[in-house]
Amino acid sequence: MKEKNEPEQISTWGKEDTSVGTKREAAPKIFEEGFTWYAVIGAFFVGFIMMPASIYLGLLIGGGIGSAAQWVTIILFMEIVRRSFGKMKKQEIYILYYIAGGLVGGGPFAGFIWNQYLLQSPAAYGFGIVEYLKAEGVRWIAPFPGSESYAARTFLHKDWLQPVWLMFICSILGRLNWFGGGFFVFKVTSDLEKLPFPMAPVGAEGATALADASGGKRDTWRWNVFSIGAVIGVAFGFIYVFIPAFSTAIFGKTF
C-alpha cells in the first residue's frame, strides 16, 4: 500500500522533439471513449436545467459569466453522479465541458431573446429600423412587433420559423467547419509540423482534477488548487451577483 506522504505517480508516455527545438508530451497510444451515457444525460441536464438559469443570470447581470457556467455545470453533475455511486472519467468530463460550453451560455435562443427585445425597443422605432426591415422583407431576425408569438411567450410559432431554421442551418455549417477545419489544422500543426502546445496541459488540468475527485482522490494538488479557485469564485459571485440581486428584490435598490 502506498504511504500517505509518497509522491503521486504520474503516468506519462514520454517526451518527443518538436520542430522548434523543445520537448512536448508524446501522443498517447491508448484512447478511451468519452461519449457515454453520462455525457448524454449530462447534455439533457445542461439543456433543461443549466441553460435556462444561465440565460436568466445573463439578463440579470447584463452580460455573460464566461467559462464559470461550464465548471459549475460539471461540478453539479459530477456530484450527482458521485452520490449515485458512479464515477466519471476524464474523457467524459471533457465531453461534458464542451457540451456545456455550447449550451450554458444560452445558446442561440438567448440571442433570439435579445433580437426580439431590440426590435421592440424605442431605439429601433426611433431610427426606423423596424420600418426598414419590413420594407425589405427581412423576417429572419425576429418577429416584428405585434406578433402573436410575443403574447404567447413561445418560440413554437410560425413567425419564428425563419429565424429558427436559419439558426439550425448556421449551427450545422458552423459545426462542420469547426470539426473539419479544426481537425485538419490540428493534424498539420501537431503531426506534420510537430509544434508544441504549451497551454494544452494547462487546459486539461481542470478536467483531471475533477476526474481525480470523482474517483475519490481528493488529496491531490490539482484538487487543492481547483478548490481554492472555486471558493474565490463563489465569494466574488456572492458580492457581484447575489448582493445586488437580493437587495433589489427586497429593498428596491442596489447596495
mmCIF file of C-alpha atoms in Angstrom:
data_model
loop_
_atom_site.group_PDB
_atom_site.id
_atom_site.type_symbol
_atom_site.label_atom_id
_atom_site.label_comp_id
_atom_site.label_asym_id
_atom_site.label_seq_id
_atom_site.Cartn_x
_atom_site.Cartn_y
_atom_site.Cartn_z
ATOM 1 C CA MET A 1 0.000 0.000 0.000
ATOM 2 C CA LYS A 2 1.295 3.455 -0.891
ATOM 3 C CA GLU A 3 2.290 5.638 2.018
ATOM 4 C CA LYS A 4 0.374 8.866 2.550
ATOM 5 C CA ASN A 5 3.426 11.072 2.030
ATOM 6 C CA GLU A 6 4.636 9.184 -1.010
ATOM 7 C CA PRO A 7 4.627 11.423 -4.107
ATOM 8 C CA GLU A 8 1.862 10.867 -6.603
ATOM 9 C CA GLN A 9 2.828 8.672 -9.524
ATOM 10 C CA ILE A 10 2.018 10.377 -12.798
ATOM 11 C CA SER A 11 1.891 8.139 -15.829
ATOM 12 C CA THR A 12 3.437 9.584 -18.957
ATOM 13 C CA TRP A 13 4.080 8.478 -22.477
ATOM 14 C CA GLY A 14 7.456 10.174 -22.578
ATOM 15 C CA LYS A 15 8.730 13.188 -24.432
ATOM 16 C CA GLU A 16 9.257 13.876 -28.101
ATOM 17 C CA ASP A 17 11.052 16.583 -30.056
ATOM 18 C CA THR A 18 9.221 19.452 -31.726
ATOM 19 C CA SER A 19 10.128 21.465 -34.799
ATOM 20 C CA VAL A 20 11.179 24.458 -32.682
ATOM 21 C CA GLY A 21 13.784 22.619 -30.628
ATOM 22 C CA THR A 22 11.697 21.991 -27.497
ATOM 23 C CA LYS A 23 10.158 18.916 -25.916
ATOM 24 C CA ARG A 24 6.492 18.030 -25.592
ATOM 25 C CA GLU A 25 4.423 15.168 -24.235
ATOM 26 C CA ALA A 26 4.220 12.328 -26.708
ATOM 27 C CA ALA A 27 0.799 11.351 -28.000
ATOM 28 C CA PRO A 28 -0.895 8.567 -26.024
ATOM 29 C CA LYS A 29 -1.169 5.130 -27.536
ATOM 30 C CA ILE A 30 -4.464 4.191 -25.888
ATOM 31 C CA PHE A 31 -7.658 6.224 -26.240
ATOM 32 C CA GLU A 32 -10.858 5.842 -24.229
ATOM 33 C CA GLU A 33 -14.425 6.586 -25.253
ATOM 34 C CA GLY A 34 -15.785 9.822 -23.800
ATOM 35 C CA PHE A 35 -19.222 9.988 -25.412
ATOM 36 C CA THR A 36 -21.032 7.681 -22.999
ATOM 37 C CA TRP A 37 -24.441 7.682 -21.336
ATOM 38 C CA TYR A 38 -23.060 10.025 -18.693
ATOM 39 C CA ALA A 39 -22.335 12.564 -21.427
ATOM 40 C CA VAL A 40 -25.803 12.108 -22.948
ATOM 41 C CA ILE A 41 -27.567 12.534 -19.599
ATOM 42 C CA GLY A 42 -25.290 15.487 -18.869
ATOM 43 C CA ALA A 43 -26.370 17.122 -22.134
ATOM 44 C CA PHE A 44 -30.028 16.899 -21.064
ATOM 45 C CA PHE A 45 -29.053 18.244 -17.643
ATOM 46 C CA VAL A 46 -27.410 21.221 -19.322
ATOM 47 C CA GLY A 47 -30.288 21.847 -21.708
ATOM 48 C CA PHE A 48 -33.200 21.591 -19.285
ATOM 49 C CA ILE A 49 -31.686 22.968 -16.070
ATOM 50 C CA MET A 50 -28.499 24.950 -16.603
ATOM 51 C CA MET A 51 -29.257 26.731 -19.876
ATOM 52 C CA PRO A 52 -32.451 28.498 -18.661
ATOM 53 C CA ALA A 53 -30.670 29.505 -15.464
ATOM 54 C CA SER A 54 -27.721 30.830 -17.447
ATOM 55 C CA ILE A 55 -29.987 32.859 -19.750
ATOM 56 C CA TYR A 56 -31.750 34.409 -16.757
ATOM 57 C CA LEU A 57 -28.480 35.170 -14.980
ATOM 58 C CA GLY A 58 -27.020 36.717 -18.122
ATOM 59 C CA LEU A 59 -30.040 39.002 -18.488
ATOM 60 C CA LEU A 60 -29.918 39.803 -14.774
ATOM 61 C CA ILE A 61 -26.295 40.933 -14.609
ATOM 62 C CA GLY A 62 -26.222 42.354 -18.126
ATOM 63 C CA GLY A 63 -23.506 40.109 -19.510
ATOM 64 C CA GLY A 64 -22.207 36.599 -19.776
ATOM 65 C CA ILE A 65 -20.472 34.748 -16.962
ATOM 66 C CA GLY A 66 -17.865 33.142 -19.190
ATOM 67 C CA SER A 67 -16.458 29.698 -18.510
ATOM 68 C CA ALA A 68 -17.698 29.757 -14.911
ATOM 69 C CA ALA A 69 -21.015 28.346 -16.111
ATOM 70 C CA GLN A 70 -19.244 25.364 -17.663
ATOM 71 C CA TRP A 71 -17.383 24.450 -14.492
ATOM 72 C CA VAL A 72 -20.448 24.935 -12.303
ATOM 73 C CA THR A 73 -22.355 22.579 -14.586
ATOM 74 C CA ILE A 74 -19.632 19.946 -14.481
ATOM 75 C CA ILE A 75 -19.258 20.131 -10.693
ATOM 76 C CA LEU A 76 -23.005 19.822 -10.091
ATOM 77 C CA PHE A 77 -23.419 16.915 -12.488
ATOM 78 C CA MET A 78 -20.299 15.174 -11.198
ATOM 79 C CA GLU A 79 -21.581 15.389 -7.625
ATOM 80 C CA ILE A 80 -24.909 13.908 -8.734
ATOM 81 C CA VAL A 81 -23.051 11.025 -10.382
ATOM 82 C CA ARG A 82 -20.807 10.522 -7.356
ATOM 83 C CA ARG A 83 -23.758 10.375 -4.977
ATOM 84 C CA SER A 84 -25.309 7.811 -7.293
ATOM 85 C CA PHE A 85 -22.190 5.672 -6.713
ATOM 86 C CA GLY A 86 -20.908 6.387 -10.196
ATOM 87 C CA LYS A 87 -17.584 7.636 -11.484
ATOM 88 C CA MET A 88 -16.774 9.929 -14.386
ATOM 89 C CA LYS A 89 -13.645 9.604 -16.478
ATOM 90 C CA LYS A 90 -11.552 12.488 -17.754
ATOM 91 C CA GLN A 91 -12.845 11.866 -21.250
ATOM 92 C CA GLU A 92 -16.482 12.098 -20.118
ATOM 93 C CA ILE A 93 -15.815 15.273 -18.152
ATOM 94 C CA TYR A 94 -14.129 16.880 -21.143
ATOM 95 C CA ILE A 95 -17.033 15.969 -23.448
ATOM 96 C CA LEU A 96 -19.458 17.471 -20.924
ATOM 97 C CA TYR A 97 -17.240 20.553 -20.701
ATOM 98 C CA TYR A 98 -17.636 21.227 -24.413
ATOM 99 C CA ILE A 99 -21.357 20.468 -24.341
ATOM 100 C CA ALA A 100 -21.773 22.942 -21.505
ATOM 101 C CA GLY A 101 -19.687 25.496 -23.370
ATOM 102 C CA GLY A 102 -22.101 25.447 -26.290
ATOM 103 C CA LEU A 103 -25.341 25.487 -24.322
ATOM 104 C CA VAL A 104 -24.829 27.046 -20.916
ATOM 105 C CA GLY A 105 -24.233 30.498 -22.356
ATOM 106 C CA GLY A 106 -27.828 30.412 -23.523
ATOM 107 C CA GLY A 107 -27.148 29.006 -26.936
ATOM 108 C CA PRO A 108 -28.732 30.587 -29.990
ATOM 109 C CA PHE A 109 -32.099 31.095 -28.291
ATOM 110 C CA ALA A 110 -30.574 33.612 -25.904
ATOM 111 C CA GLY A 111 -29.723 35.655 -28.987
ATOM 112 C CA PHE A 112 -33.348 35.446 -30.106
ATOM 113 C CA ILE A 113 -34.445 36.951 -26.796
ATOM 114 C CA TRP A 114 -32.133 39.891 -27.399
ATOM 115 C CA ASN A 115 -33.255 40.274 -31.031
ATOM 116 C CA GLN A 116 -36.940 40.447 -30.165
ATOM 117 C CA TYR A 117 -36.204 42.976 -27.433
ATOM 118 C CA LEU A 118 -34.198 45.111 -29.854
ATOM 119 C CA LEU A 119 -36.943 45.155 -32.490
ATOM 120 C CA GLN A 120 -39.476 46.292 -29.885
ATOM 121 C CA SER A 121 -37.212 48.879 -28.259
ATOM 122 C CA PRO A 122 -37.690 52.651 -28.589
ATOM 123 C CA ALA A 123 -34.305 52.859 -30.310
ATOM 124 C CA ALA A 124 -35.485 50.597 -33.138
ATOM 125 C CA TYR A 125 -38.549 52.771 -33.673
ATOM 126 C CA GLY A 126 -36.579 55.993 -33.359
ATOM 127 C CA PHE A 127 -34.074 55.024 -36.050
ATOM 128 C CA GLY A 128 -36.727 53.496 -38.297
ATOM 129 C CA ILE A 129 -35.177 50.034 -38.139
ATOM 130 C CA VAL A 130 -38.494 48.192 -37.948
ATOM 131 C CA GLU A 131 -39.973 50.034 -40.944
ATOM 132 C CA TYR A 132 -36.822 49.420 -42.975
ATOM 133 C CA LEU A 133 -36.800 45.689 -42.197
ATOM 134 C CA LYS A 134 -40.486 45.410 -43.066
ATOM 135 C CA ALA A 135 -39.919 47.182 -46.372
ATOM 136 C CA GLU A 136 -37.003 44.873 -47.210
ATOM 137 C CA GLY A 137 -38.909 41.759 -46.131
ATOM 138 C CA VAL A 138 -36.290 40.752 -43.570
ATOM 139 C CA ARG A 139 -38.057 38.266 -41.297
ATOM 140 C CA TRP A 140 -35.144 36.059 -40.252
ATOM 141 C CA ILE A 141 -34.014 38.215 -37.300
ATOM 142 C CA ALA A 142 -37.104 38.019 -35.087
ATOM 143 C CA PRO A 143 -40.866 38.516 -35.487
ATOM 144 C CA PHE A 144 -41.931 42.108 -35.920
ATOM 145 C CA PRO A 145 -43.634 43.955 -33.046
ATOM 146 C CA GLY A 146 -47.258 42.943 -32.638
ATOM 147 C CA SER A 147 -46.628 39.273 -33.399
ATOM 148 C CA GLU A 148 -48.851 36.779 -31.586
ATOM 149 C CA SER A 149 -45.737 34.856 -30.526
ATOM 150 C CA TYR A 150 -44.858 37.627 -28.078
ATOM 151 C CA ALA A 151 -48.231 37.440 -26.370
ATOM 152 C CA ALA A 152 -47.955 33.636 -26.190
ATOM 153 C CA ARG A 153 -44.306 33.864 -24.997
ATOM 154 C CA THR A 154 -43.175 30.922 -27.100
ATOM 155 C CA PHE A 155 -40.815 30.080 -29.926
ATOM 156 C CA LEU A 156 -43.276 27.452 -31.187
ATOM 157 C CA HIS A 157 -44.994 29.857 -33.559
ATOM 158 C CA LYS A 158 -44.976 30.299 -37.331
ATOM 159 C CA ASP A 159 -43.442 33.767 -37.008
ATOM 160 C CA TRP A 160 -40.297 32.171 -35.577
ATOM 161 C CA LEU A 161 -39.887 29.635 -38.401
ATOM 162 C CA GLN A 162 -37.402 31.642 -40.461
ATOM 163 C CA PRO A 163 -35.113 32.644 -37.560
ATOM 164 C CA VAL A 164 -35.110 29.126 -36.096
ATOM 165 C CA TRP A 165 -34.463 27.390 -39.418
ATOM 166 C CA LEU A 166 -31.649 29.807 -40.228
ATOM 167 C CA MET A 167 -30.171 29.170 -36.797
ATOM 168 C CA PHE A 168 -30.216 25.393 -37.344
ATOM 169 C CA ILE A 169 -28.584 25.683 -40.766
ATOM 170 C CA CYS A 170 -25.868 28.020 -39.485
ATOM 171 C CA SER A 171 -25.255 25.770 -36.471
ATOM 172 C CA ILE A 172 -24.778 22.687 -38.658
ATOM 173 C CA LEU A 173 -22.464 24.506 -41.073
ATOM 174 C CA GLY A 174 -20.549 26.022 -38.178
ATOM 175 C CA ARG A 175 -20.034 22.637 -36.518
ATOM 176 C CA LEU A 176 -18.879 21.084 -39.801
ATOM 177 C CA ASN A 177 -16.414 23.918 -40.253
ATOM 178 C CA TRP A 178 -15.286 23.687 -36.623
ATOM 179 C CA PHE A 179 -14.736 19.925 -36.538
ATOM 180 C CA GLY A 180 -13.465 19.507 -40.084
ATOM 181 C CA GLY A 181 -11.284 22.594 -40.279
ATOM 182 C CA GLY A 182 -10.138 22.311 -36.687
ATOM 183 C CA PHE A 183 -9.096 18.675 -37.064
ATOM 184 C CA PHE A 184 -7.259 19.440 -40.313
ATOM 185 C CA VAL A 185 -5.317 22.323 -38.768
ATOM 186 C CA PHE A 186 -4.565 20.225 -35.673
ATOM 187 C CA LYS A 187 -3.134 17.365 -37.736
ATOM 188 C CA VAL A 188 -0.993 19.802 -39.732
ATOM 189 C CA THR A 189 0.404 21.597 -36.684
ATOM 190 C CA SER A 190 0.705 18.551 -34.419
ATOM 191 C CA ASP A 191 1.681 15.647 -36.669
ATOM 192 C CA LEU A 192 3.246 17.353 -39.678
ATOM 193 C CA GLU A 193 4.904 20.460 -38.235
ATOM 194 C CA LYS A 194 5.230 18.992 -34.713
ATOM 195 C CA LEU A 195 4.629 22.291 -32.957
ATOM 196 C CA PRO A 196 4.380 22.454 -29.155
ATOM 197 C CA PHE A 197 1.066 23.135 -27.437
ATOM 198 C CA PRO A 198 2.207 24.599 -24.094
ATOM 199 C CA MET A 199 -1.275 25.589 -22.896
ATOM 200 C CA ALA A 200 -2.961 22.278 -23.724
ATOM 201 C CA PRO A 201 -1.877 20.547 -20.469
ATOM 202 C CA VAL A 202 -2.970 23.621 -18.508
ATOM 203 C CA GLY A 203 -6.435 23.497 -20.042
ATOM 204 C CA ALA A 204 -6.734 19.812 -19.186
ATOM 205 C CA GLU A 205 -5.800 20.203 -15.514
ATOM 206 C CA GLY A 206 -9.353 21.183 -14.537
ATOM 207 C CA ALA A 207 -10.838 18.028 -16.027
ATOM 208 C CA THR A 208 -8.035 15.977 -14.479
ATOM 209 C CA ALA A 209 -8.709 17.426 -11.022
ATOM 210 C CA LEU A 210 -12.431 16.676 -11.267
ATOM 211 C CA ALA A 211 -11.736 13.158 -12.542
ATOM 212 C CA ASP A 212 -9.462 12.567 -9.543
ATOM 213 C CA ALA A 213 -12.202 13.825 -7.226
ATOM 214 C CA SER A 214 -14.793 11.633 -8.926
ATOM 215 C CA GLY A 215 -12.578 8.638 -8.231
ATOM 216 C CA GLY A 216 -12.178 9.571 -4.569
ATOM 217 C CA LYS A 217 -8.726 11.174 -4.857
ATOM 218 C CA ARG A 218 -9.245 14.473 -3.070
ATOM 219 C CA ASP A 219 -5.739 14.802 -1.659
ATOM 220 C CA THR A 220 -4.004 15.687 -4.929
ATOM 221 C CA TRP A 221 -2.500 19.098 -5.614
ATOM 222 C CA ARG A 222 -4.848 19.589 -8.575
ATOM 223 C CA TRP A 223 -7.923 19.251 -6.383
ATOM 224 C CA ASN A 224 -6.490 21.637 -3.785
ATOM 225 C CA VAL A 225 -5.790 24.312 -6.394
ATOM 226 C CA PHE A 226 -9.184 23.775 -8.016
ATOM 227 C CA SER A 227 -10.975 24.031 -4.658
ATOM 228 C CA ILE A 228 -9.196 27.260 -3.713
ATOM 229 C CA GLY A 229 -10.103 28.810 -7.055
ATOM 230 C CA ALA A 230 -13.715 27.668 -6.701
ATOM 231 C CA VAL A 231 -14.057 29.257 -3.256
ATOM 232 C CA ILE A 232 -12.599 32.533 -4.534
ATOM 233 C CA GLY A 233 -15.070 32.459 -7.428
ATOM 234 C CA VAL A 234 -18.017 31.816 -5.112
ATOM 235 C CA ALA A 235 -17.001 34.731 -2.895
ATOM 236 C CA PHE A 236 -16.712 37.046 -5.884
ATOM 237 C CA GLY A 237 -20.066 35.888 -7.269
ATOM 238 C CA PHE A 238 -21.722 36.471 -3.902
ATOM 239 C CA ILE A 239 -20.594 40.109 -3.913
ATOM 240 C CA TYR A 240 -21.030 40.743 -7.634
ATOM 241 C CA VAL A 241 -24.353 38.982 -8.278
ATOM 242 C CA PHE A 242 -26.179 37.851 -5.141
ATOM 243 C CA ILE A 243 -26.000 41.020 -3.030
ATOM 244 C CA PRO A 244 -27.219 43.387 -5.813
ATOM 245 C CA ALA A 245 -29.987 40.991 -6.886
ATOM 246 C CA PHE A 246 -31.133 40.319 -3.319
ATOM 247 C CA SER A 247 -31.097 43.973 -2.286
ATOM 248 C CA THR A 248 -33.008 44.994 -5.411
ATOM 249 C CA ALA A 249 -35.673 42.343 -4.844
ATOM 250 C CA ILE A 250 -36.139 43.144 -1.133
ATOM 251 C CA PHE A 251 -35.394 46.852 -0.779
ATOM 252 C CA GLY A 252 -35.956 48.103 -4.318
ATOM 253 C CA LYS A 253 -32.418 49.447 -4.706
ATOM 254 C CA THR A 254 -28.945 48.047 -5.204
ATOM 255 C CA PHE A 255 -26.483 48.072 -2.338
#
